[in-house]
XYZ file of C-alpha atoms in Angstrom:
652
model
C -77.879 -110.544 -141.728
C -77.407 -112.291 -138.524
C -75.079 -110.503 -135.330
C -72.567 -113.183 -135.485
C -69.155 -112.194 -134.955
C -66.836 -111.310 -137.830
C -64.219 -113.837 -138.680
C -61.793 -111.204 -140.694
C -60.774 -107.818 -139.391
C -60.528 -105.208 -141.946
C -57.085 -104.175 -142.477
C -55.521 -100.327 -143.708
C -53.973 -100.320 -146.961
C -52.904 -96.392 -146.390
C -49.578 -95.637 -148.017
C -46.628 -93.763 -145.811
C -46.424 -90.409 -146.316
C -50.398 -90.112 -145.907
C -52.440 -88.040 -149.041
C -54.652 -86.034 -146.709
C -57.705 -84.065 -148.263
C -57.607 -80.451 -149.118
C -59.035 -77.178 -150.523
C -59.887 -79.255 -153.382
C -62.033 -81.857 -151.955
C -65.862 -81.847 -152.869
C -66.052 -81.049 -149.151
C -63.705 -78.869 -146.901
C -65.433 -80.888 -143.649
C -63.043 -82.970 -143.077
C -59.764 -81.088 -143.765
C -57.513 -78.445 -142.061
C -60.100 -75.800 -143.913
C -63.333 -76.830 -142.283
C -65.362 -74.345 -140.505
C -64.413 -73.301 -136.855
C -68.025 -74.120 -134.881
C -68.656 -71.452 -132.406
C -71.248 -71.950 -129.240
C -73.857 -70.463 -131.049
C -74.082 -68.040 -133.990
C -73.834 -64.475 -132.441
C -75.783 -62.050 -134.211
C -79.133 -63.210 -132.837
C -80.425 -60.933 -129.605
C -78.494 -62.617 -126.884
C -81.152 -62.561 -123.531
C -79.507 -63.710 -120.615
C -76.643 -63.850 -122.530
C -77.521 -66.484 -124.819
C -79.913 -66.862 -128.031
C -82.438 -68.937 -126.198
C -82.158 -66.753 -123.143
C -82.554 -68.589 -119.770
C -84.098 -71.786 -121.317
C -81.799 -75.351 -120.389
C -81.599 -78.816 -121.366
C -82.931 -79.129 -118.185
C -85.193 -76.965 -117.367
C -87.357 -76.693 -121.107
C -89.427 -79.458 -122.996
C -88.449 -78.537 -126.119
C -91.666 -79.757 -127.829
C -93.452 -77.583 -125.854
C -90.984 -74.224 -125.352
C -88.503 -72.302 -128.114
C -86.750 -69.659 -128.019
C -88.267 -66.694 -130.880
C -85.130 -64.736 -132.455
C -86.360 -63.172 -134.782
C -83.240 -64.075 -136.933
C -83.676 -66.100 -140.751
C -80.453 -67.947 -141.872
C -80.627 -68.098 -145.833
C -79.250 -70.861 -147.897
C -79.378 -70.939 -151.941
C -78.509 -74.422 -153.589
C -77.761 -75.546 -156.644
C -78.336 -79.466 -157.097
C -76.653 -81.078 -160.511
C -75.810 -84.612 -161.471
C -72.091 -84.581 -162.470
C -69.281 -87.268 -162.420
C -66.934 -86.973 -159.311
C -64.289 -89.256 -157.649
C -64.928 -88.688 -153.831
C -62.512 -92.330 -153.367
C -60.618 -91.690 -156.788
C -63.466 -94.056 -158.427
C -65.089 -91.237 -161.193
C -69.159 -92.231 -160.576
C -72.336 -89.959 -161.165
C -73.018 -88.133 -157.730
C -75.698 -85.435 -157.185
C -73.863 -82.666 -155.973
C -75.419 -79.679 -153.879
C -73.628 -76.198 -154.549
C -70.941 -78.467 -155.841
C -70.328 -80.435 -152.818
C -70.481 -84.106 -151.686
C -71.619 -83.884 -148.874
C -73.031 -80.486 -149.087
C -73.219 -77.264 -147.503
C -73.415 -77.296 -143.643
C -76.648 -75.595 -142.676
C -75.587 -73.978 -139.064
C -78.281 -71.971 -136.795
C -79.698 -70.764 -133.475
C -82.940 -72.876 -131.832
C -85.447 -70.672 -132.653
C -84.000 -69.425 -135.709
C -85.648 -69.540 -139.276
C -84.160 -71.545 -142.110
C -84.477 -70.924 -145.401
C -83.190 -72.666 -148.188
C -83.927 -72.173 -152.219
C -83.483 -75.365 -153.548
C -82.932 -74.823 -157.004
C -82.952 -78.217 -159.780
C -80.216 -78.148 -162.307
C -80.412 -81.932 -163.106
C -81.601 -82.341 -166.547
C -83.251 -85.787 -165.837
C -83.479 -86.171 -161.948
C -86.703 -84.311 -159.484
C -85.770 -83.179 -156.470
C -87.187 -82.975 -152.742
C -85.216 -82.187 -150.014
C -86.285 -83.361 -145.909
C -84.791 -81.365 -142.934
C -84.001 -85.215 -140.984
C -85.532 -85.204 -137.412
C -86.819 -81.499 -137.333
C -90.592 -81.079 -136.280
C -92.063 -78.900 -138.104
C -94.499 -77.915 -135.690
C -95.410 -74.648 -137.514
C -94.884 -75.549 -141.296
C -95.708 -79.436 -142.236
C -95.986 -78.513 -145.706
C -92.392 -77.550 -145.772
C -90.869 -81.893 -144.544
C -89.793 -82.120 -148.021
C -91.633 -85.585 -148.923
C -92.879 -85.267 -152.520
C -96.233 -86.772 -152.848
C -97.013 -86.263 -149.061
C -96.370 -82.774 -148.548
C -95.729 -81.678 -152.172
C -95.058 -82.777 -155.928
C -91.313 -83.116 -156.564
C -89.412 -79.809 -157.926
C -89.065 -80.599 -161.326
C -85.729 -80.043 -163.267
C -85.052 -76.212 -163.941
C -87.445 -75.313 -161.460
C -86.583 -74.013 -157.807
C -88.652 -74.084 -154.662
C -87.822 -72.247 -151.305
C -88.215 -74.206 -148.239
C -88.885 -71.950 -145.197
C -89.190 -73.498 -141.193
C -87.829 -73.336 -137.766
C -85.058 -74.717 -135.985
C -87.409 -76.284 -133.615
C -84.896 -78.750 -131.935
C -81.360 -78.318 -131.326
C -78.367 -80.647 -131.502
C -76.819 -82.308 -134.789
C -78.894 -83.939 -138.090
C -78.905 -83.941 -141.686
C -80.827 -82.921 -145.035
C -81.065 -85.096 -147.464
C -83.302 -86.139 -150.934
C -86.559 -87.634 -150.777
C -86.921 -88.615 -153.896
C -87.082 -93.027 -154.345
C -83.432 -93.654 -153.162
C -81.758 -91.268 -154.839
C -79.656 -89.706 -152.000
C -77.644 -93.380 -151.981
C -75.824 -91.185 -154.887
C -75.755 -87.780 -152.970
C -77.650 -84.862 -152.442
C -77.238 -84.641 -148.339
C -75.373 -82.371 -145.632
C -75.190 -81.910 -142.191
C -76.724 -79.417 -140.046
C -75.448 -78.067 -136.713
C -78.607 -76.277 -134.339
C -76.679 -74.814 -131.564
C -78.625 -75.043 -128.196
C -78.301 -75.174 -124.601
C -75.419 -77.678 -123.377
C -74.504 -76.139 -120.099
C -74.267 -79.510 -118.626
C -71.525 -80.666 -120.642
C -69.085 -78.313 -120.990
C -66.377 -78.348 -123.898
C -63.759 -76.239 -125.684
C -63.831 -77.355 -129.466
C -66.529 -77.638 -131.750
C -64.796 -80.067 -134.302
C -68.148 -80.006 -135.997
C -70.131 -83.100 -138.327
C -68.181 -86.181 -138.576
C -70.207 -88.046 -141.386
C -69.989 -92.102 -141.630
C -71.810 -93.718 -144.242
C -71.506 -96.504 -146.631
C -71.022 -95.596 -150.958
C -71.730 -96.915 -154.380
C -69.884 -96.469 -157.422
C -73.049 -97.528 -159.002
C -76.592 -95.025 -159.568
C -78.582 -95.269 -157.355
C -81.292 -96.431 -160.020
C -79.734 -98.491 -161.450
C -78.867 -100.197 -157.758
C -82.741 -100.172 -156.711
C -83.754 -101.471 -160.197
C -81.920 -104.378 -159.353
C -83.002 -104.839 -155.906
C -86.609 -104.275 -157.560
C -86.051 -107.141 -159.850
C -88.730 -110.266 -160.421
C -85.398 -111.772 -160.025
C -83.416 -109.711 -157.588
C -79.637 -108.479 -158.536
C -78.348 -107.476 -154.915
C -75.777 -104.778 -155.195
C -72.765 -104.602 -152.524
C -71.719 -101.189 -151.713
C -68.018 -100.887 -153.156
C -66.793 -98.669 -149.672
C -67.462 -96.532 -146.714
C -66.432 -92.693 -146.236
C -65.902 -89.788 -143.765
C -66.591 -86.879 -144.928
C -67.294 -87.810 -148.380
C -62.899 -88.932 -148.133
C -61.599 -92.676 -148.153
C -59.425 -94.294 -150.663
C -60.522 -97.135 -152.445
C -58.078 -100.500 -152.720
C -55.213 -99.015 -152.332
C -55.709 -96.458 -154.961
C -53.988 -93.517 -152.349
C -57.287 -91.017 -152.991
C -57.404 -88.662 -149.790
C -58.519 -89.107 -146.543
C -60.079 -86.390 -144.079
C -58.317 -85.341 -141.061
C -58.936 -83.535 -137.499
C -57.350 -81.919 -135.334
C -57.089 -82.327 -131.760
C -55.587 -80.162 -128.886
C -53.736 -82.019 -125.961
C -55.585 -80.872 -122.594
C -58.768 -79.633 -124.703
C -62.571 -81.133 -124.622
C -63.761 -81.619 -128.464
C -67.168 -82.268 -129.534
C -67.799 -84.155 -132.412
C -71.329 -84.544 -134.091
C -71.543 -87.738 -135.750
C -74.022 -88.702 -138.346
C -74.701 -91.895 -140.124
C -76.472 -90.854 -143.731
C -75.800 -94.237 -145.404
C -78.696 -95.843 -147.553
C -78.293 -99.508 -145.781
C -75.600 -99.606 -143.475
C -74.969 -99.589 -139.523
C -71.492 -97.854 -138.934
C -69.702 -98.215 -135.585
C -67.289 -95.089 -135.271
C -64.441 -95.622 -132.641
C -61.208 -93.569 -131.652
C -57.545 -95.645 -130.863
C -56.919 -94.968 -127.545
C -59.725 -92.578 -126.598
C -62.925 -92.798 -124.551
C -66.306 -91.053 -125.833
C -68.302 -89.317 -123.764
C -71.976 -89.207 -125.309
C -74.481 -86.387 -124.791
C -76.837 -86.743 -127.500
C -78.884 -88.933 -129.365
C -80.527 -87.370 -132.601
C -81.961 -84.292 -131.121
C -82.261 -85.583 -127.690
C -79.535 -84.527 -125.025
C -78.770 -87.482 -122.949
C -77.440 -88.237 -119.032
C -73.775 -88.074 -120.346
C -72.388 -92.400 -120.222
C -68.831 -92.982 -121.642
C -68.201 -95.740 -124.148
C -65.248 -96.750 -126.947
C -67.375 -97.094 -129.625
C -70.490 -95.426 -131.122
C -73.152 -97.565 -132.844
C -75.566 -95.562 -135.767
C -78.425 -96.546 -137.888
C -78.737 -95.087 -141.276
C -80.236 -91.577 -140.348
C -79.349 -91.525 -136.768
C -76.925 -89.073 -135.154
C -74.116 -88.794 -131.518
C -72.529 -86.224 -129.898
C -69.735 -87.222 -128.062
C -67.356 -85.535 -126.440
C -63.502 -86.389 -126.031
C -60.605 -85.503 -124.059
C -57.757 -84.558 -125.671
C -55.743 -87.151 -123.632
C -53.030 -87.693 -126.196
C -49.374 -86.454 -126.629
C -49.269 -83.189 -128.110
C -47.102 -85.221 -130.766
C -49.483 -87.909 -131.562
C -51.668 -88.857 -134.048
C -54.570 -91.857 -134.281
C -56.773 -92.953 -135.965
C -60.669 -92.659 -136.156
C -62.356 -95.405 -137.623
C -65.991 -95.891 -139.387
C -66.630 -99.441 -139.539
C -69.743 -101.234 -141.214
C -70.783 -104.549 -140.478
C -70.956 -107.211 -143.344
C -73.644 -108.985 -140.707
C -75.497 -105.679 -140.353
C -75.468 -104.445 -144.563
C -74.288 -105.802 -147.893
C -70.713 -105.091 -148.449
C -68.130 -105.813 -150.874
C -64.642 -107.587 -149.654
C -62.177 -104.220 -148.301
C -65.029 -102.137 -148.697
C -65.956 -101.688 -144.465
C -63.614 -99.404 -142.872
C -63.403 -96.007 -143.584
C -60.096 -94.338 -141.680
C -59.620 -90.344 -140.603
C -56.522 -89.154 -139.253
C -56.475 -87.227 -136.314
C -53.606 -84.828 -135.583
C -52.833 -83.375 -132.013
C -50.877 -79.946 -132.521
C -47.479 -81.171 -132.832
C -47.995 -84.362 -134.950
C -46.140 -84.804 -138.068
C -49.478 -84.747 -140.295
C -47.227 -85.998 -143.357
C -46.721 -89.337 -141.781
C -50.417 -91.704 -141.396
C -50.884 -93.006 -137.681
C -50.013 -96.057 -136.048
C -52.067 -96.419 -133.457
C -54.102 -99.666 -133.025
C -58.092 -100.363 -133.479
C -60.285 -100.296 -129.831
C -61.184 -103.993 -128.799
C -64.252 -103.479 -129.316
C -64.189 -101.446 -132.919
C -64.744 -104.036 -135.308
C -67.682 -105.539 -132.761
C -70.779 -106.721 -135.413
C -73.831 -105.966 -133.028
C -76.313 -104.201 -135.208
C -77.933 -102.718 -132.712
C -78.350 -99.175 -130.718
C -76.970 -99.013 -126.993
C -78.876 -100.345 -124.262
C -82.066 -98.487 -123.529
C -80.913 -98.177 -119.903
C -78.125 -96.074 -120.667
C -79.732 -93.607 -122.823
C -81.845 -91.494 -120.612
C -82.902 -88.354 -121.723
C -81.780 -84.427 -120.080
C -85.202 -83.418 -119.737
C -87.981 -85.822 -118.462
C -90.949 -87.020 -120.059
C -93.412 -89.689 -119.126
C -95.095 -91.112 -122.252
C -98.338 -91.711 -120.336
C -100.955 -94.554 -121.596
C -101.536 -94.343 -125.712
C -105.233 -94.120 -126.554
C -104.146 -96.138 -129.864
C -101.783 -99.213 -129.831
C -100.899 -100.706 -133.586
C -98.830 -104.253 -133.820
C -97.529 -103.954 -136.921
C -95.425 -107.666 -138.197
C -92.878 -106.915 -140.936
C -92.810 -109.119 -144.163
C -91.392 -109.456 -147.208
C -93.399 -110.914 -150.092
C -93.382 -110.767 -153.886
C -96.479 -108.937 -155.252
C -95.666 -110.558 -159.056
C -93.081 -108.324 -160.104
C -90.951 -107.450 -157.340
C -90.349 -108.409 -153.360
C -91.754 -105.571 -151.563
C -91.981 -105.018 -148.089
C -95.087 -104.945 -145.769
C -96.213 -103.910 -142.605
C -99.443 -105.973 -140.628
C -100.310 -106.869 -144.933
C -100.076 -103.096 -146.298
C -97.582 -101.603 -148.531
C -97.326 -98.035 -149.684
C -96.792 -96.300 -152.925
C -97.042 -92.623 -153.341
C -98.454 -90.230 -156.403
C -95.969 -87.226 -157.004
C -98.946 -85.837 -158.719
C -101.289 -85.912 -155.804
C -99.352 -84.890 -152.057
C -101.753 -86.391 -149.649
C -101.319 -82.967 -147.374
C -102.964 -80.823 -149.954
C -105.673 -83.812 -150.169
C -106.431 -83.796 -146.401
C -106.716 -79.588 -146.493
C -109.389 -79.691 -149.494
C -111.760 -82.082 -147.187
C -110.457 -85.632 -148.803
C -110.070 -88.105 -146.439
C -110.448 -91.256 -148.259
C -107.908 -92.682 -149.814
C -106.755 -95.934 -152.162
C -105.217 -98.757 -150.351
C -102.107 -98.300 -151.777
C -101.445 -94.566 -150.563
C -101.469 -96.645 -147.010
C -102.771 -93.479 -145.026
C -103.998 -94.325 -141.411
C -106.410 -91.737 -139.947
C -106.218 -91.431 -136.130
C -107.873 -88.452 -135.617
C -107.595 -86.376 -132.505
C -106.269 -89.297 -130.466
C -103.623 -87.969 -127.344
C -100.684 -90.581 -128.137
C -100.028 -93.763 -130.107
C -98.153 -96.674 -129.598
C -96.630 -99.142 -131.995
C -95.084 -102.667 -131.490
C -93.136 -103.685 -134.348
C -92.246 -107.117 -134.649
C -89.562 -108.537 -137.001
C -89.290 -112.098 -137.437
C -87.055 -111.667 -141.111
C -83.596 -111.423 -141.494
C -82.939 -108.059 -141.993
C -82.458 -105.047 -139.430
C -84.865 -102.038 -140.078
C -84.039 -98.580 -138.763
C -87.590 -97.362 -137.893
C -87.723 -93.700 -138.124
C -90.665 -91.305 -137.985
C -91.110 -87.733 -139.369
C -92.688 -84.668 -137.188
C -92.242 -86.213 -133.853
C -89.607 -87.597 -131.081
C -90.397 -91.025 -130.293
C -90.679 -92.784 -127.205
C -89.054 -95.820 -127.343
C -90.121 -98.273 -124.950
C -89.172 -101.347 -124.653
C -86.963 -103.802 -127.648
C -85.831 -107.768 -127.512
C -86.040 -110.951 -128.866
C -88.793 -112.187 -130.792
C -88.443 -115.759 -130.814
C -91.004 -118.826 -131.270
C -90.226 -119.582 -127.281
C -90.503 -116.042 -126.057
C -94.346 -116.409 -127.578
C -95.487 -118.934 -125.477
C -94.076 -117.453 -122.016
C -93.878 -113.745 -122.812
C -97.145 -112.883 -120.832
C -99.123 -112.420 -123.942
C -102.665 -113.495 -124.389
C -101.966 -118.119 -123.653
C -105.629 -118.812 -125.237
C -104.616 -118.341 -128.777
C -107.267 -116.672 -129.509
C -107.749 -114.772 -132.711
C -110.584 -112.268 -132.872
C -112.175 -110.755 -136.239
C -113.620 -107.340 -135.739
C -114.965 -104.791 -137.467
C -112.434 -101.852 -137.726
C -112.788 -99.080 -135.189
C -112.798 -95.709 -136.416
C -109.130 -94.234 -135.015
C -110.210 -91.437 -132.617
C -111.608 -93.811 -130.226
C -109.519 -96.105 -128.065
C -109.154 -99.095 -130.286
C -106.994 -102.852 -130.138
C -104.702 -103.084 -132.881
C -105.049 -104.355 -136.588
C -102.917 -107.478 -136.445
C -102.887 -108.883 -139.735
C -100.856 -112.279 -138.724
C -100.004 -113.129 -142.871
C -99.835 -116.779 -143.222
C -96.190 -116.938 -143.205
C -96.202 -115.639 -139.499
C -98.824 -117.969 -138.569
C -96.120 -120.329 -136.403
C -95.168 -117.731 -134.263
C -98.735 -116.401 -133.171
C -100.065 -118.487 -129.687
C -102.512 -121.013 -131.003
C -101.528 -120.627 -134.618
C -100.486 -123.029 -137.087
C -99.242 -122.471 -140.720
C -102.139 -122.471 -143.326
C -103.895 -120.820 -141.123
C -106.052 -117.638 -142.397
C -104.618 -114.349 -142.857
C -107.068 -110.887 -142.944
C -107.633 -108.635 -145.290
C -106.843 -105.345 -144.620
C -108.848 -102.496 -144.027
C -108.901 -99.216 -146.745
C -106.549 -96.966 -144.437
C -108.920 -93.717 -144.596
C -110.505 -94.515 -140.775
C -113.808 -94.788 -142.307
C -114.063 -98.278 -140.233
C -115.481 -100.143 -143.585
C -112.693 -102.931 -143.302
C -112.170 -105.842 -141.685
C -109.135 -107.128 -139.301
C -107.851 -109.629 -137.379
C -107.397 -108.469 -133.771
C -105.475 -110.118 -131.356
C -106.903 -110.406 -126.923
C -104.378 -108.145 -125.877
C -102.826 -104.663 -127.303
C -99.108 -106.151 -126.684
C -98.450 -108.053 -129.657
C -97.057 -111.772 -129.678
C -93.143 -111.230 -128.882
C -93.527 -108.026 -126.405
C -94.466 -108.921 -122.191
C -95.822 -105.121 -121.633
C -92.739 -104.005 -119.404
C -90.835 -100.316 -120.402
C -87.538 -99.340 -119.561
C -87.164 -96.121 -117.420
C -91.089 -95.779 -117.833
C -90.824 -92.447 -116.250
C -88.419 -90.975 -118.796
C -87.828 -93.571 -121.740
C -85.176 -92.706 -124.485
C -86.388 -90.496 -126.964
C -85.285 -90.026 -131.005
C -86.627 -90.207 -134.261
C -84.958 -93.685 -135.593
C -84.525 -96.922 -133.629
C -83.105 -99.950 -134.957
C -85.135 -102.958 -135.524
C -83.157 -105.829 -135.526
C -83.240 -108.706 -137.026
C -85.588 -111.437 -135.004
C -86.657 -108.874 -132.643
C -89.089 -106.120 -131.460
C -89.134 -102.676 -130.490
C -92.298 -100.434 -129.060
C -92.483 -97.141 -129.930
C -94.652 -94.190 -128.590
C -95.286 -90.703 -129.341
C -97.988 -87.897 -128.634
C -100.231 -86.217 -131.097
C -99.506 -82.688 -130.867
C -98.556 -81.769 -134.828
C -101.273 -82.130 -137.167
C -99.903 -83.161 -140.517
C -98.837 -86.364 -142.714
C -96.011 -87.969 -141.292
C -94.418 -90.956 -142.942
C -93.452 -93.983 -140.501
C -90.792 -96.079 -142.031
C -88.111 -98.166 -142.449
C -84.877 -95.704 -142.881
C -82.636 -98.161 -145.489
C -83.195 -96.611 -148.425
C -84.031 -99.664 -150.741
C -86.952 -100.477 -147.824
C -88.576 -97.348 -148.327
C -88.324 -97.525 -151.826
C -89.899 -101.060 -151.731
C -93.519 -99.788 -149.947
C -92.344 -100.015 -146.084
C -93.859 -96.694 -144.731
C -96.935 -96.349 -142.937
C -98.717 -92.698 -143.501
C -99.730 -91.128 -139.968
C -102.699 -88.703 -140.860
C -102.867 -86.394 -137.419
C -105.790 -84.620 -136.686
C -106.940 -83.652 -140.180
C -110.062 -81.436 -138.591
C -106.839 -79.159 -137.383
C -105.676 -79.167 -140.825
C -108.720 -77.924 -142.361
C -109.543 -75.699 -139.891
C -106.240 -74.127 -139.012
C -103.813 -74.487 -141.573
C -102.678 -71.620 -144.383
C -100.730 -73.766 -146.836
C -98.619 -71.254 -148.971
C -99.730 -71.081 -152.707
C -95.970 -71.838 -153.361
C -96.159 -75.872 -152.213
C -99.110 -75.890 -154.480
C -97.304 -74.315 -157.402
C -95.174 -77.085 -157.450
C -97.334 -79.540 -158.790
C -98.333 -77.929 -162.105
C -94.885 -76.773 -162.718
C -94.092 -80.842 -161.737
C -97.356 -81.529 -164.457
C -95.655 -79.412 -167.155
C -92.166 -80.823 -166.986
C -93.219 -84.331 -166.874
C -95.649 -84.036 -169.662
C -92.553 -84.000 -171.844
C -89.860 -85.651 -169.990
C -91.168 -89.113 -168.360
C -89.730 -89.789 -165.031
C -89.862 -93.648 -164.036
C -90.805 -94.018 -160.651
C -89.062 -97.218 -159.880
C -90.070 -97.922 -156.272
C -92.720 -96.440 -153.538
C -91.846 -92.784 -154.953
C -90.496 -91.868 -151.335
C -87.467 -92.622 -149.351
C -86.465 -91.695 -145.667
C-alpha cells in the first residue's frame, strides 16, 4: 500500500442515453428529488436574525460557546437486514428507514437531536455513533456498545438524545464490529455560522465511499483468519448509485446553476478506502474540514479518509447547457480494490443540459493522483484560533501488526483492545471501578489539562486516526524512515530507560514499548533486542515500561506547523512509513475510543480507551436509567440467540 503512481486510469463504461437514479432509489440524495438545504432550519428563535444569534466562525470557540434554542429535532428509525441492489448486484445491506444511505439528520447548532433507534434485524445488534460530535453534555449517548452501553439487541429500541454541539457536515453510522461496511449510515447537515463564505445553493451531502457485495462478516472473518482471506471491495458509490461492469444500474445526479455558488458537503464513510472526489473543469473552493471551518484555499481535487468530511464550494462557471462529470476515485495504492471497481461517476446537470445524454467532459489532471494522504497542514488553517499550549501528557505510541495465535491483530506501543458488550466501561468508571483487564486497553489520565500523542507507523498500511469527544490538534506529520532517526533531533545516545509507570495525572514521559520488530529503527537499537511488557492500563502505576530520553518519539524533530493555530479535526491520516502528532485538551470527562478509522483495524484491537477525569464522572454525572436498561434487555436476548463477536466488538 505504497503512494506510487497508478499505471492504469480507470475508464467509464456508462452507456448513451444515461439511466439516472430516481424516486425509486434506496436514497433520493443524489437525484432530482433530494432535499432543497436551506441556511438554517427556521423555526428555531432567530436572535440577531439567526439561530445562534450574533455568534461567528470567527468570533466563537465553539468548544467553549453554543448557541441554546430550545428546539429538539426528532428522528424514529427502523434498521432491518434485507437484500438490495444499490449497483444492480442484489447483496444483504442493513437498511435504516429503508434507505442506503439513510435518512439525512438536518439541525440548528444548539439544537437537540433525538433519534429512536429501533432493531428490526432478527440476527444483527445495533449501536449507532453521531461521527465527530462532542458530546460535551451526554457521553453516555456516543453510541459505542461496550464503552458507553451494551448493544440494542434485536426487537428492542433505544432513544439516543444530545446536542448539536458543532456545526458543519458528518455522518452516523453503526458501531457494532464492522458491520456498517454493509450499511447502516447517513449524513448529517448542522447548519452554523458561514458568513465568511458566502453561497447560493446548498446541494447538500455528496457521499464517496468504497462497497462490498459481500457481508460484512463474512469479509472480517476472513481478514480475521489464522490464514488471512483478503477481500477486494467489488466498487465505489455516490450516494449509495454507481453501476457495476457495465451492468447500466443508475447513477446520481446534481444540478448546477450557471452564475450560482453551490456548496457541497462531502463525506467519505467507506470501511478501508481513501477517495479523491474531483469536478471536470471546475475549481473547489474548501471551507471546512470535519467540523472545523477553514481559511478558504482552492484546489481540483479533494482527498478523504474513511470518516473524514469537505465543504467546498463551486462556481457555477459552466454553460448553462453543459453537463460534467464528478468523479469519486479510490486508490488501489491507498485500499484493496478489485480491477473496474475505483471510480464512482455523478452527473452534473447545469439548467439547460440535456440530462438524457451522460457527459463528456474529461477527468482533472490531477483526479486519478494516488497520494493517500490529507492536504498539507499549511493550508488547512482553522477560522477561529487556538493555540494547543504544552500537553502535561505525551504518549509515543508505534503501530504493529502481529499474530496473537489465531489471527493478525493490530497493536499500539504492545496493547490491543477487545471490548465486553456485557460490561460498557462508562457505567464501570461511574460505580467507582477503575481497574481494568489488559485487554479492555483503558488508559487513565486523570485530570491532566491536554495530551499529546506521536504515532509512528513503520508498516505498510495507512491508518486514519480518529478520536471520539474531542477536536484534535494536529501538529506536525512526515516521514518515518531509518535515516530520519539518526538526524531527526531525537535523543543521539540511544538510550533506553526502564521505569516504573507514572500514575497519569502527573506530568509523565511516554510508554514506548519499542516491540522487537521495531528494534532497527530506535537510535542505539538492534534487532533481538528486548521489548517491555506493558503496563495494566487502569493508571494504578503497577506496570512496567520502556521509556525513551525524550517525549518526541524516534521519527518526529519536535517542530509544529502554524503552532499558534494548528489544523484541527477528528481523523488524520496516518500514512504508510510515516508519523503524525496529535493533541487535544481535557475538557469532557468520559470514555473516548482512539483509533484507527478502517473498519477491519478497529475490528482487529487498534483503539486505545481515553478514560478523562473519572473523579468528574463520579461526582457529576446523572447517567439515564435508559443506557443502563440496555444491558439486561442485551442479557435476555443473547441468552437465547448467541451473537459471535468476531473482532474487538467495536468499530469507528
Amino acid at each position: 500500500m505504497g503512494n506510487g503512481p497508478s499505471k492504469t486510469l480507470p475508464t467509464s463504461n456508462v452507456q448513451n442515453p444515461i439511466n439516472l437514479a430516481g424516486q425509486n432509489s434506496l436514497s433520493l440524495l443524489g437525484t432530482p428529488f433530494a432535499p432543497i438545504f436551506p441556511p438554517f432550519l427556521k423555526n428555531n428563535p432567530l436572535p440577531n436574525g439567526f439561530p445562534w444569534g450574533s455568534l461567528t466562525s470567527q468570533n466563537a470557540n465553539p468548544y467553549q460557546q453554543m448557541p441554546d434554542t430550545g428546539v429538539t429535532r426528532s428522528y424514529a428509525w427502523t434498521l432491518t437486514k434485507q437484500t438490495a441492489a444499490p449497483d444492480g448486484v442484489d447483496v444483504p445491506l442493513i437498511l435504516v428507514n429503508g434507505q442506503y444511505p439513510g435518512p439525512v439528520i438536518e439541525a440548528n447548532w444548539g439544537d437537540w437531536i433525538e433519534v429512536t433507534v429501533s432493531n428490526n434485524m432478527t440476527t444483527q445488534p445495533a449501536a449507532i455513533h453521531w461521527h465527530g460530535l462532542l458530546q460535551k453534555q451526554t457521553p453516555w449517548m456516543d453510541g459505542v456498545p461496550g464503552v458507553d452501553q451494551c448493544p440494542i439487541a434485536s426487537g428492542s429500541a433505544f432513544t439516543y438524545r444530545f446536542r448539536a454541539d458543532l456545526y458543519g457536515t458528518s455522518w452516523y453510522h453503526s458501531h457494532v464490529e464492522s458491520q456498517w461496511a454493509s450499511g447502516g449510515f447517513g449524513p448529517m447537515v448542522i447548519h452554523g455560522p458561514d458568513e465568511q463564505t458566502a453561497y447560493d445553493v446548498d446541494v447538500g451531502p455528496v457521499m464517496a465511499n468504497e462497497y462490498y457485495h459481500e457481508w460484512w462478516e463474512d469479509v472480517l472473518a476472513g481478514f480475521l483468519a489464522k490464514d488471512p482471506v483478503v477481500t477486494r471491495s467489488d466498487n465505489n458509490l455516490i450516494n449509495g448509485k454507481n453501476s457495476y461492469l457495465g451492468n447500466n444500474a443508475p447513477l446520481a445526479s446534481f444540478n448546477f446553476t450557471s452564475g450560482k455558488t453551490m456548496r457541497l458537503r462531502f463525506i467519505n464513510p467507506s470501511a478501508s478506502a481513501v477517495e479523491k472526489i474531483s469536478i471536470d473543469g471546475h475549481t473547489m473552493t474548501v471551507i471546512a474540514n470535519d467540523f472545523v471551518p477553514l481559511k478558504p484555499y482552492d484546489t481540483t481535487v479533494v482527498t478523504l479518509a474513511p470518516g473524514q468530511r469537505t465543504d467546498v464550494l463551486v462556481k457555477g462557471a459552466g454553460d448553462p447547457k453543459s453537463a460534467v462529470w464528478l468523479r469519486a476515485f479510490k486508490p488501489p495504492n491507498c485500499s484493496l480494490s478489485k480491477a473496474n471497481s475505483t471510480l464512482a461517476l455523478a452527473a452534473i446537470f447545469y439548467e439547460g443540459a440535456d440530462r438524457t445524454a451522460a457527459p463528456t467532459s474529461q477527468a482533472q489532471p490531477d483526479a486519478y493522483d494516488t497520494y493517500c494522504g490529507n492536504d498539507p497542514l499549511s493550508k488547512t488553517v482553522p477560522m477561529y484560533p487556538i493555540a494547543p499550549g504544552d500537553p502535561s501528557v505525551t504518549e509515543v505510541l508505534p503501530i504493529q501488526l502481529l499474530s496473537n495465535g489465531t489471527a493478525d491483530i493490530w497493536y499500539e506501543a504492545g496493547r490491543t483492545m477487545v471490548v465486553d458488550y456485557n460490561d460498557p466501561i462508562l457505567l464501570d468508571v461511574k460505580q467507582g471501578q477503575l481497574s481494568f483487564d489488559p485487554i479492555r486497553n483503558v488508559h487513565d489520565y486523570g485530570t491532566n489539562k491536554s495530551l499529546r500523542f506521536v504515532f509512528e507507523n513503520p508498516g505498510q498500511q495507512p491508518h486514519p486516526i480518529h478520536l471520539h469527544g474531542h477536536n484534535m490538534f494536529i501538529l506536525q506529520e512526515g516521514a518515518c524512515t531509518a535515516a530520519q532517526v539518526g538526524s531527526s533531533g531525537n535523543d543521539q545516545s540511544g538510550a533506553i530507560h526502564k521505569s516504573s509507570r507514572h500514575r497519569r495525572d502527573a506530568v509523565v514521559e511516554p510508554r514506548n514499548l519499542w516491540p522487537d520488530w521495531l528494534w532497527p529503527f530506535v537510535p542505539g537499537g538492534s534487532s533481538g533486542g528486548s521489548g517491555s511488557s506493558s503496563s495494566n492500563g487502569s493508571g494504578s502505576g503497577s506496570g512496567k515500561s520502556s521509556t525513551p530520553a525524550t517525549t518526541k518519539g524516534h521519527c518526529w524533530d519536535g517542530s509544529i506547523v502554524n503552532p499558534q493555530n494548528p489544523q484541527r479535526r477528528d481523523v488524520q491520516m496516518l500514512l504508510p512509513g510515516h508519523y503524525i502528532v496529535v493533541q487535544w485538551n481535557q475538557d469532557n470527562p468520559g470514555v473516548w475510543p482512539l483509533h484507527c478509522h478502517i473498519a477491519w483495524h478497529a475490528s482487529a484491537g487498534f483503539v486505545w480507551m481515553v478514560l478523562e477525569n473519572p473523579a468528574a464522572i463520579q461526582k457529576d454525572m446523572s447517567i439515564p436509567n435508559v443506557v443502563a436498561q440496555t444491558c439486561p434487555n442485551w442479557d435476555k436476548w443473547t441468552a437465547v440467540d448467541v451473537v459471535p463477536q468476531i473482532g474487538s466488538g467495536i468499530k469507528n
